[in-house]
Short mmCIF file of C-alpha atoms and ligand atoms in Angstrom, two decimals:
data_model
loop_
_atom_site.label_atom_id
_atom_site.label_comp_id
_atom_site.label_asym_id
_atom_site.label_seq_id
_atom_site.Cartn_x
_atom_site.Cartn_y
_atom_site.Cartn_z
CA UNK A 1 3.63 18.57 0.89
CA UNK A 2 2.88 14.96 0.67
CA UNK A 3 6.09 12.69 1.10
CA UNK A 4 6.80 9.84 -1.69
CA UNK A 5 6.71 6.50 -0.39
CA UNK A 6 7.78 3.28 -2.24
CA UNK A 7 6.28 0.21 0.35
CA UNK A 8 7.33 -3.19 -0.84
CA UNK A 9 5.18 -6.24 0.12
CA UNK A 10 6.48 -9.07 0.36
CA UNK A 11 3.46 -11.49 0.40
CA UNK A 12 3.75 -14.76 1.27
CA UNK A 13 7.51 -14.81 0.68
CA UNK A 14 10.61 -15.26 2.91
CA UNK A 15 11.85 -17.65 6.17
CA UNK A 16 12.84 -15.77 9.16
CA UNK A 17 16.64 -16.39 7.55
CA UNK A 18 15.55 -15.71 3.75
CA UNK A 19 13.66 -12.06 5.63
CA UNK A 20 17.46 -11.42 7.48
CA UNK A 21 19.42 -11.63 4.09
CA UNK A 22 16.91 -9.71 2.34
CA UNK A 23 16.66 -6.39 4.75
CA UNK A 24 20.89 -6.87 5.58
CA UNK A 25 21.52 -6.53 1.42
CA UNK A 26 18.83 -3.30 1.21
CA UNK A 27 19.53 -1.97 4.27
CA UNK A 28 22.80 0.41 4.43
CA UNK A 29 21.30 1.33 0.25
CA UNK A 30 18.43 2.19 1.47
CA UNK A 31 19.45 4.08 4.30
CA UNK A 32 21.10 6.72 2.59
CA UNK A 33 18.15 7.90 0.03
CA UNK A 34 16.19 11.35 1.27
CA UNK A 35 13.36 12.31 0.55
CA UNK A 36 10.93 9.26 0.44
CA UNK A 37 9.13 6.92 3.21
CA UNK A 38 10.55 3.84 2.22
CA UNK A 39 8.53 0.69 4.05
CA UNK A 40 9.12 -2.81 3.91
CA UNK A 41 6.18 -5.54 4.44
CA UNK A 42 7.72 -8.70 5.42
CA UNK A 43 5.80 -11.59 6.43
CA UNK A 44 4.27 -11.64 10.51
CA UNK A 45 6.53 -14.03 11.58
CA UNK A 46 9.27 -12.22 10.36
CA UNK A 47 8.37 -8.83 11.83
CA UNK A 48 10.23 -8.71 15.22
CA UNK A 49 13.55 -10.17 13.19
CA UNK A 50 13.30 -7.38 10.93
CA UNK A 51 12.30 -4.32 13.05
CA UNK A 52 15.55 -5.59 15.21
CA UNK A 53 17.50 -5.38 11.85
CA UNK A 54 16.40 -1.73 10.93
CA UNK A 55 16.76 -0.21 14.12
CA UNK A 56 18.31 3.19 13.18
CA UNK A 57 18.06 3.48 9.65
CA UNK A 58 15.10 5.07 8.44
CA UNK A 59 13.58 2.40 6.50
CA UNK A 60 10.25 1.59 8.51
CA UNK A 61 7.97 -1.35 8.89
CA UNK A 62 4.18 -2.62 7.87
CA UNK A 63 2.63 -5.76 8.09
CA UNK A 64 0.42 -7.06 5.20
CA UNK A 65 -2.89 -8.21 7.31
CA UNK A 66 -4.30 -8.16 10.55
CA UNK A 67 -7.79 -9.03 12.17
CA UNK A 68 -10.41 -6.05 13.41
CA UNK A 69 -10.52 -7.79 16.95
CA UNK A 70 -8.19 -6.84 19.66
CA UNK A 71 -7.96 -10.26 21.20
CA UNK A 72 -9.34 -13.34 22.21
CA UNK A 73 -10.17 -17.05 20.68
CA UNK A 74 -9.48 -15.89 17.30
CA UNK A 75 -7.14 -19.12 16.78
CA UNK A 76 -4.50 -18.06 14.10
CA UNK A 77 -5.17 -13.97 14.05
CA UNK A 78 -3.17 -11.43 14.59
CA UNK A 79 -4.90 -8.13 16.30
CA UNK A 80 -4.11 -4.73 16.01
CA UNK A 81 -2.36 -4.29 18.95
CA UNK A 82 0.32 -6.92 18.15
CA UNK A 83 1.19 -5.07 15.42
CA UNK A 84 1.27 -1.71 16.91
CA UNK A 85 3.87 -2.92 19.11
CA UNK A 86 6.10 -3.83 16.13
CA UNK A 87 5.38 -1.63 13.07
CA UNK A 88 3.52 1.52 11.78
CA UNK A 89 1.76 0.49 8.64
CA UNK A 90 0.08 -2.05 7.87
CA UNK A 91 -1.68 -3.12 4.14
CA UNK A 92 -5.68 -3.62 4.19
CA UNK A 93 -8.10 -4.91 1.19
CA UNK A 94 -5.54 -6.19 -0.59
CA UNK A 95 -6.75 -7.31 -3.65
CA UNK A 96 -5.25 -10.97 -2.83
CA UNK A 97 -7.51 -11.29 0.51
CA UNK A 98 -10.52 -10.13 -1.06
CA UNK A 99 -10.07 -12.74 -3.56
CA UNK A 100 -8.60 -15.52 -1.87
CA UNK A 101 -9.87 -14.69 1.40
CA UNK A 102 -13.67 -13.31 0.91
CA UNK A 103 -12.96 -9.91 2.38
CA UNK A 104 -15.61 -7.69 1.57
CA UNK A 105 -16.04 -3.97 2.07
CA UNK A 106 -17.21 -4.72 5.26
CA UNK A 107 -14.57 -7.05 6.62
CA UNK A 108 -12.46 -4.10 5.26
CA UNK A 109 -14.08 -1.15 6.89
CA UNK A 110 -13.76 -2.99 10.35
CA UNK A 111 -10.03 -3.79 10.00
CA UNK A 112 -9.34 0.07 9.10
CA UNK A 113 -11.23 1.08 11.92
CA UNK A 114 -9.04 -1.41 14.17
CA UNK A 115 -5.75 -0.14 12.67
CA UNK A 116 -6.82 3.53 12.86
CA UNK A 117 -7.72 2.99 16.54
CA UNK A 118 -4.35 1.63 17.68
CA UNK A 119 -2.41 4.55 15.59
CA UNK A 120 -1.30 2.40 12.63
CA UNK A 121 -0.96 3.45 9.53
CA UNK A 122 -2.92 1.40 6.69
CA UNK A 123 -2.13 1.44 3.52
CA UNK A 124 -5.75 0.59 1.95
CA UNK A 125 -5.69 -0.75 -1.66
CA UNK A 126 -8.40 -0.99 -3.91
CA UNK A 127 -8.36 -1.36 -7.78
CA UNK A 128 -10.20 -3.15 -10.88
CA UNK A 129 -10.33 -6.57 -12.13
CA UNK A 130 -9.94 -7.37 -15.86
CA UNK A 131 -13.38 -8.02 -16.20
CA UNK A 132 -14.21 -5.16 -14.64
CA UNK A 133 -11.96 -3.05 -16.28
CA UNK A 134 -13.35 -4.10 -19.83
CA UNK A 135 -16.39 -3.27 -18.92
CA UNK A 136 -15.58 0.07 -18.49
CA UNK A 137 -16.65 0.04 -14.58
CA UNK A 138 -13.33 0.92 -13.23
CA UNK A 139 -15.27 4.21 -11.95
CA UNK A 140 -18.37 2.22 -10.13
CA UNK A 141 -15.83 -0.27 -8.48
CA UNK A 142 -13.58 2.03 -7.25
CA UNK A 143 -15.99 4.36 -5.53
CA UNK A 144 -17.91 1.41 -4.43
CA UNK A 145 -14.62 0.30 -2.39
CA UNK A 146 -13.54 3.66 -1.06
CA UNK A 147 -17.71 4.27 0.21
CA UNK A 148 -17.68 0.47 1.86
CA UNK A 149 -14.21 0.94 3.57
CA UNK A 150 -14.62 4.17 4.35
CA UNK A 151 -17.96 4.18 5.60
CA UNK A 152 -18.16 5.65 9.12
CA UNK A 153 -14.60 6.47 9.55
CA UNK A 154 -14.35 10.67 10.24
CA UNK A 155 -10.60 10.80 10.30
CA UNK A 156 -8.06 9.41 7.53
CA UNK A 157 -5.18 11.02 9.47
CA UNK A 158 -2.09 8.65 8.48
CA UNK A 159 -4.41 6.66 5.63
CA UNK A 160 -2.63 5.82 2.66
CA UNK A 161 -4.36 4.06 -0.61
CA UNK A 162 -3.34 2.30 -3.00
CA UNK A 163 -4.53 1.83 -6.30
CA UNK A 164 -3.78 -1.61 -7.42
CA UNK A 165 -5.79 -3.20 -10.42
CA UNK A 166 -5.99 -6.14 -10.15
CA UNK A 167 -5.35 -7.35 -13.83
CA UNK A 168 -1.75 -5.62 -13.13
CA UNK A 169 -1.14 -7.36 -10.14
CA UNK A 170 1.90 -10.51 -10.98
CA UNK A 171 1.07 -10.16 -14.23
CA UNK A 172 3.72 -8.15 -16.12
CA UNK A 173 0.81 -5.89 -17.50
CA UNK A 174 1.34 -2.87 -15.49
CA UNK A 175 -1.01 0.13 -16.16
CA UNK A 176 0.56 3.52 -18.01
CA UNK A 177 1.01 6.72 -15.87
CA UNK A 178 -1.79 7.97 -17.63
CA UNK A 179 -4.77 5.56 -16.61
CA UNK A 180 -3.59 5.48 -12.97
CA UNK A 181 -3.15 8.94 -13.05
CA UNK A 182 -7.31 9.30 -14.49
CA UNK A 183 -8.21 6.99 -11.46
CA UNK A 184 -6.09 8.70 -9.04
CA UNK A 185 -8.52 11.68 -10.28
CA UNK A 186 -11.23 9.71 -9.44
CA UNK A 187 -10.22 8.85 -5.89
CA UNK A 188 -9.61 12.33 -5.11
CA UNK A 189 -12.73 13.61 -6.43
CA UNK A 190 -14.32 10.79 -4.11
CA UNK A 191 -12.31 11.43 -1.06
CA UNK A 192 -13.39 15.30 -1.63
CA UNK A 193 -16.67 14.21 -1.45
CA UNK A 194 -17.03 11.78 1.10
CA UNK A 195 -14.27 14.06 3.59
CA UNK A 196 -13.50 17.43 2.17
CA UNK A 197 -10.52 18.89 -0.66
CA UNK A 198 -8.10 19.27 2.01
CA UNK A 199 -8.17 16.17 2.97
CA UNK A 200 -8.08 14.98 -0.44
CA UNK A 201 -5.15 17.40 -0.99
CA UNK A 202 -3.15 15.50 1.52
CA UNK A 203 -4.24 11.98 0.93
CA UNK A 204 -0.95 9.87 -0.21
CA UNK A 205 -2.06 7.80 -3.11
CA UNK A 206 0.59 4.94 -4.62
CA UNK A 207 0.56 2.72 -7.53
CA UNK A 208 0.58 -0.80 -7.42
CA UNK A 209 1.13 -3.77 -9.83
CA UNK A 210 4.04 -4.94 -11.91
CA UNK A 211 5.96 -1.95 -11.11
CA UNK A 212 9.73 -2.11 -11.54
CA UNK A 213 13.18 -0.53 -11.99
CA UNK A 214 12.36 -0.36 -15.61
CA UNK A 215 8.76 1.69 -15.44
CA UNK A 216 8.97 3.23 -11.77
CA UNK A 217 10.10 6.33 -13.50
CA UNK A 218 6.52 6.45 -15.74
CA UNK A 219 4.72 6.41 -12.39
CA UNK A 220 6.52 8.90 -10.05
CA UNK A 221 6.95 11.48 -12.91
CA UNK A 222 2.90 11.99 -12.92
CA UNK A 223 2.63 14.28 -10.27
CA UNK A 224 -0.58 12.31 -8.60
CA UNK A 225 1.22 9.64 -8.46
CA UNK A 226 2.74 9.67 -4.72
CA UNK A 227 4.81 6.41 -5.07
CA UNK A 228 3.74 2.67 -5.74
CA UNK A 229 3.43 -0.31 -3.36
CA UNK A 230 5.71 -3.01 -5.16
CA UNK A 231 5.46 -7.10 -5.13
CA UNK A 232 8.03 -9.16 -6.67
CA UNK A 233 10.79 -6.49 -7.30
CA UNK A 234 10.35 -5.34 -3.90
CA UNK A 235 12.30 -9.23 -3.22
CA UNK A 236 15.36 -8.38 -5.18
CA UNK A 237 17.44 -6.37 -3.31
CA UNK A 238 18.92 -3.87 -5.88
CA UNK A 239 15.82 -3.39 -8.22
CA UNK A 240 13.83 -2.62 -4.97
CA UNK A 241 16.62 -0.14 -4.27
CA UNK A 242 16.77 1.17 -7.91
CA UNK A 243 12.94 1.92 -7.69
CA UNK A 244 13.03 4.03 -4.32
CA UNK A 245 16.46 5.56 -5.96
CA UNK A 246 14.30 7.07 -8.73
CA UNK A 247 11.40 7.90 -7.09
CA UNK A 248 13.71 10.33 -4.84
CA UNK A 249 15.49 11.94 -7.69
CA UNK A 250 12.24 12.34 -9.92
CA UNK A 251 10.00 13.45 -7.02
CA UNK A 252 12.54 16.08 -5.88
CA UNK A 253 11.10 18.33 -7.65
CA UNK A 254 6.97 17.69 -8.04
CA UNK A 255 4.17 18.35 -6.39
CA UNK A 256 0.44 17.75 -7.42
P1 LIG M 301 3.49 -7.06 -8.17
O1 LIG M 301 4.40 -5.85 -8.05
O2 LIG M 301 4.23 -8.35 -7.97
O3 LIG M 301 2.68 -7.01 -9.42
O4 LIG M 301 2.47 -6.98 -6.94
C1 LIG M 301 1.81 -5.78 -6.71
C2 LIG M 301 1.10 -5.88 -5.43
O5 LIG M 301 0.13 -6.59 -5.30
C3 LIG M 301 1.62 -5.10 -4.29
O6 LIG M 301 0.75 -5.14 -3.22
#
């Protein structure tokens, strides 16, 4: 049985003190729901402040980047084994990086490798742009990504992806259940391929982009649909709460 998660990331938002408030008005709420991995992805510099704050409760901790090398005169970089010192997950290929930063498949593919190495847990994300999307190559783009992060990696053991298009992403627009849940198909089928159908059986596979209290429900009913990695209502203390709230009471009883 594959666990629900709801991971919020909080991009590039927060201070240290603005982090603090944040995780102290989530924290006791959060806490107390069963049933689904509930992560939070606060900013680097806010990492050790945070994992200080959970201590005890079960909410755990990712990071949103890190570089493939394990140290050295990388002037700026975090390595993998900062992070494994601090938190379990951490986000790769965000669609933000690849666009803002130039990371391509291959950039990608090494920083999995380096996360997978040290035992953390990435949460890969791939997904569509609009362009894309209209063109109707949703299918090529998305099994280009998995092949080029993928490529040479034999184990997935604690991989999670998730599919984020990128014309959902901050823009109000999120998908329906239904498309994600014909891409979700898609991943699988690849992941099948490229590994084998067990392994596809027990890949976790979230939604991402625009998801909120109000449509959460859409998502976590379909029963590919293993939870969604959340942006801007993953700041607001109660909405993020109201999200992971549903996603434990509608996944109690699914199963793909
Ligand atoms: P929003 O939920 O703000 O659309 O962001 C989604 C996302 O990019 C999560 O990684």
């Amino acid at each position: 049985m594959r666990v629900p998660m709801i991971a919020g990331n909080w991009k590039m938002n927060t201070t240290v003190g603005e982090a603090t408030e944040l995780v102290k008005a989530m924290r006791a709420g959060l806490d107390q729901i069963a049933n689904v991995d509930k992560v939070i992805c606060p900013p680097f510099i806010s990492l050790a402040v945070v994992k200080e704050l959970i201590r005890g409760s079960s909410i755990r901790l990712g990071a949103q980047n890190l570089y493939f090398e394990e140290k050295g005169a990388y002037t700026g970089e975090i390595s993998p084994l900062m992070l494994a010192d601090l938190c379990e997950f951490v986000i790769i290929g965000h669609s933000e990086r690849r666009q803002y930063f130039n990371e391509t498949g291959e950039i990608v593919n090494k920083k999995l490798r380096a996360a997978l190495k040290v035992g953390l847990k990435p949460i890969l994300c791939i997904g569509e742009k609009l362009e894309e999307n209209e063109a109707r190559r949703t299918e090529e783009v998305v099994t280009e990504q998995l092949e080029s992060s993928l490529a040479g990696i034999d184990s997935l053991d604690g991989l999670i992806i998730a599919y984020e298009p990128v014309w959902a992403i901050g823009t109000g627009k999120a998908a329906t259940g239904r498309q994600v849940s014909e891409t979700i198909g898609l991943i699988l089928y690849n992941i099948a391929q490229l590994y084998d159908e067990e392994v596809a059986q027990q890949m976790r596979i979230l939604y991402g982009g625009s998801v909120t209290a109000d449509n959460i429900a859409e998502f976590v009913q379909q029963s590919e649909i293993d939870g969604a990695l959340v942006g801007g209502a993953s700041l607001k203390a109660n909405e993020f709460l109201s999200i992971v709230r549903q996603t434990s009471e509608i996944k109690g009883h699914l199963s793909r």
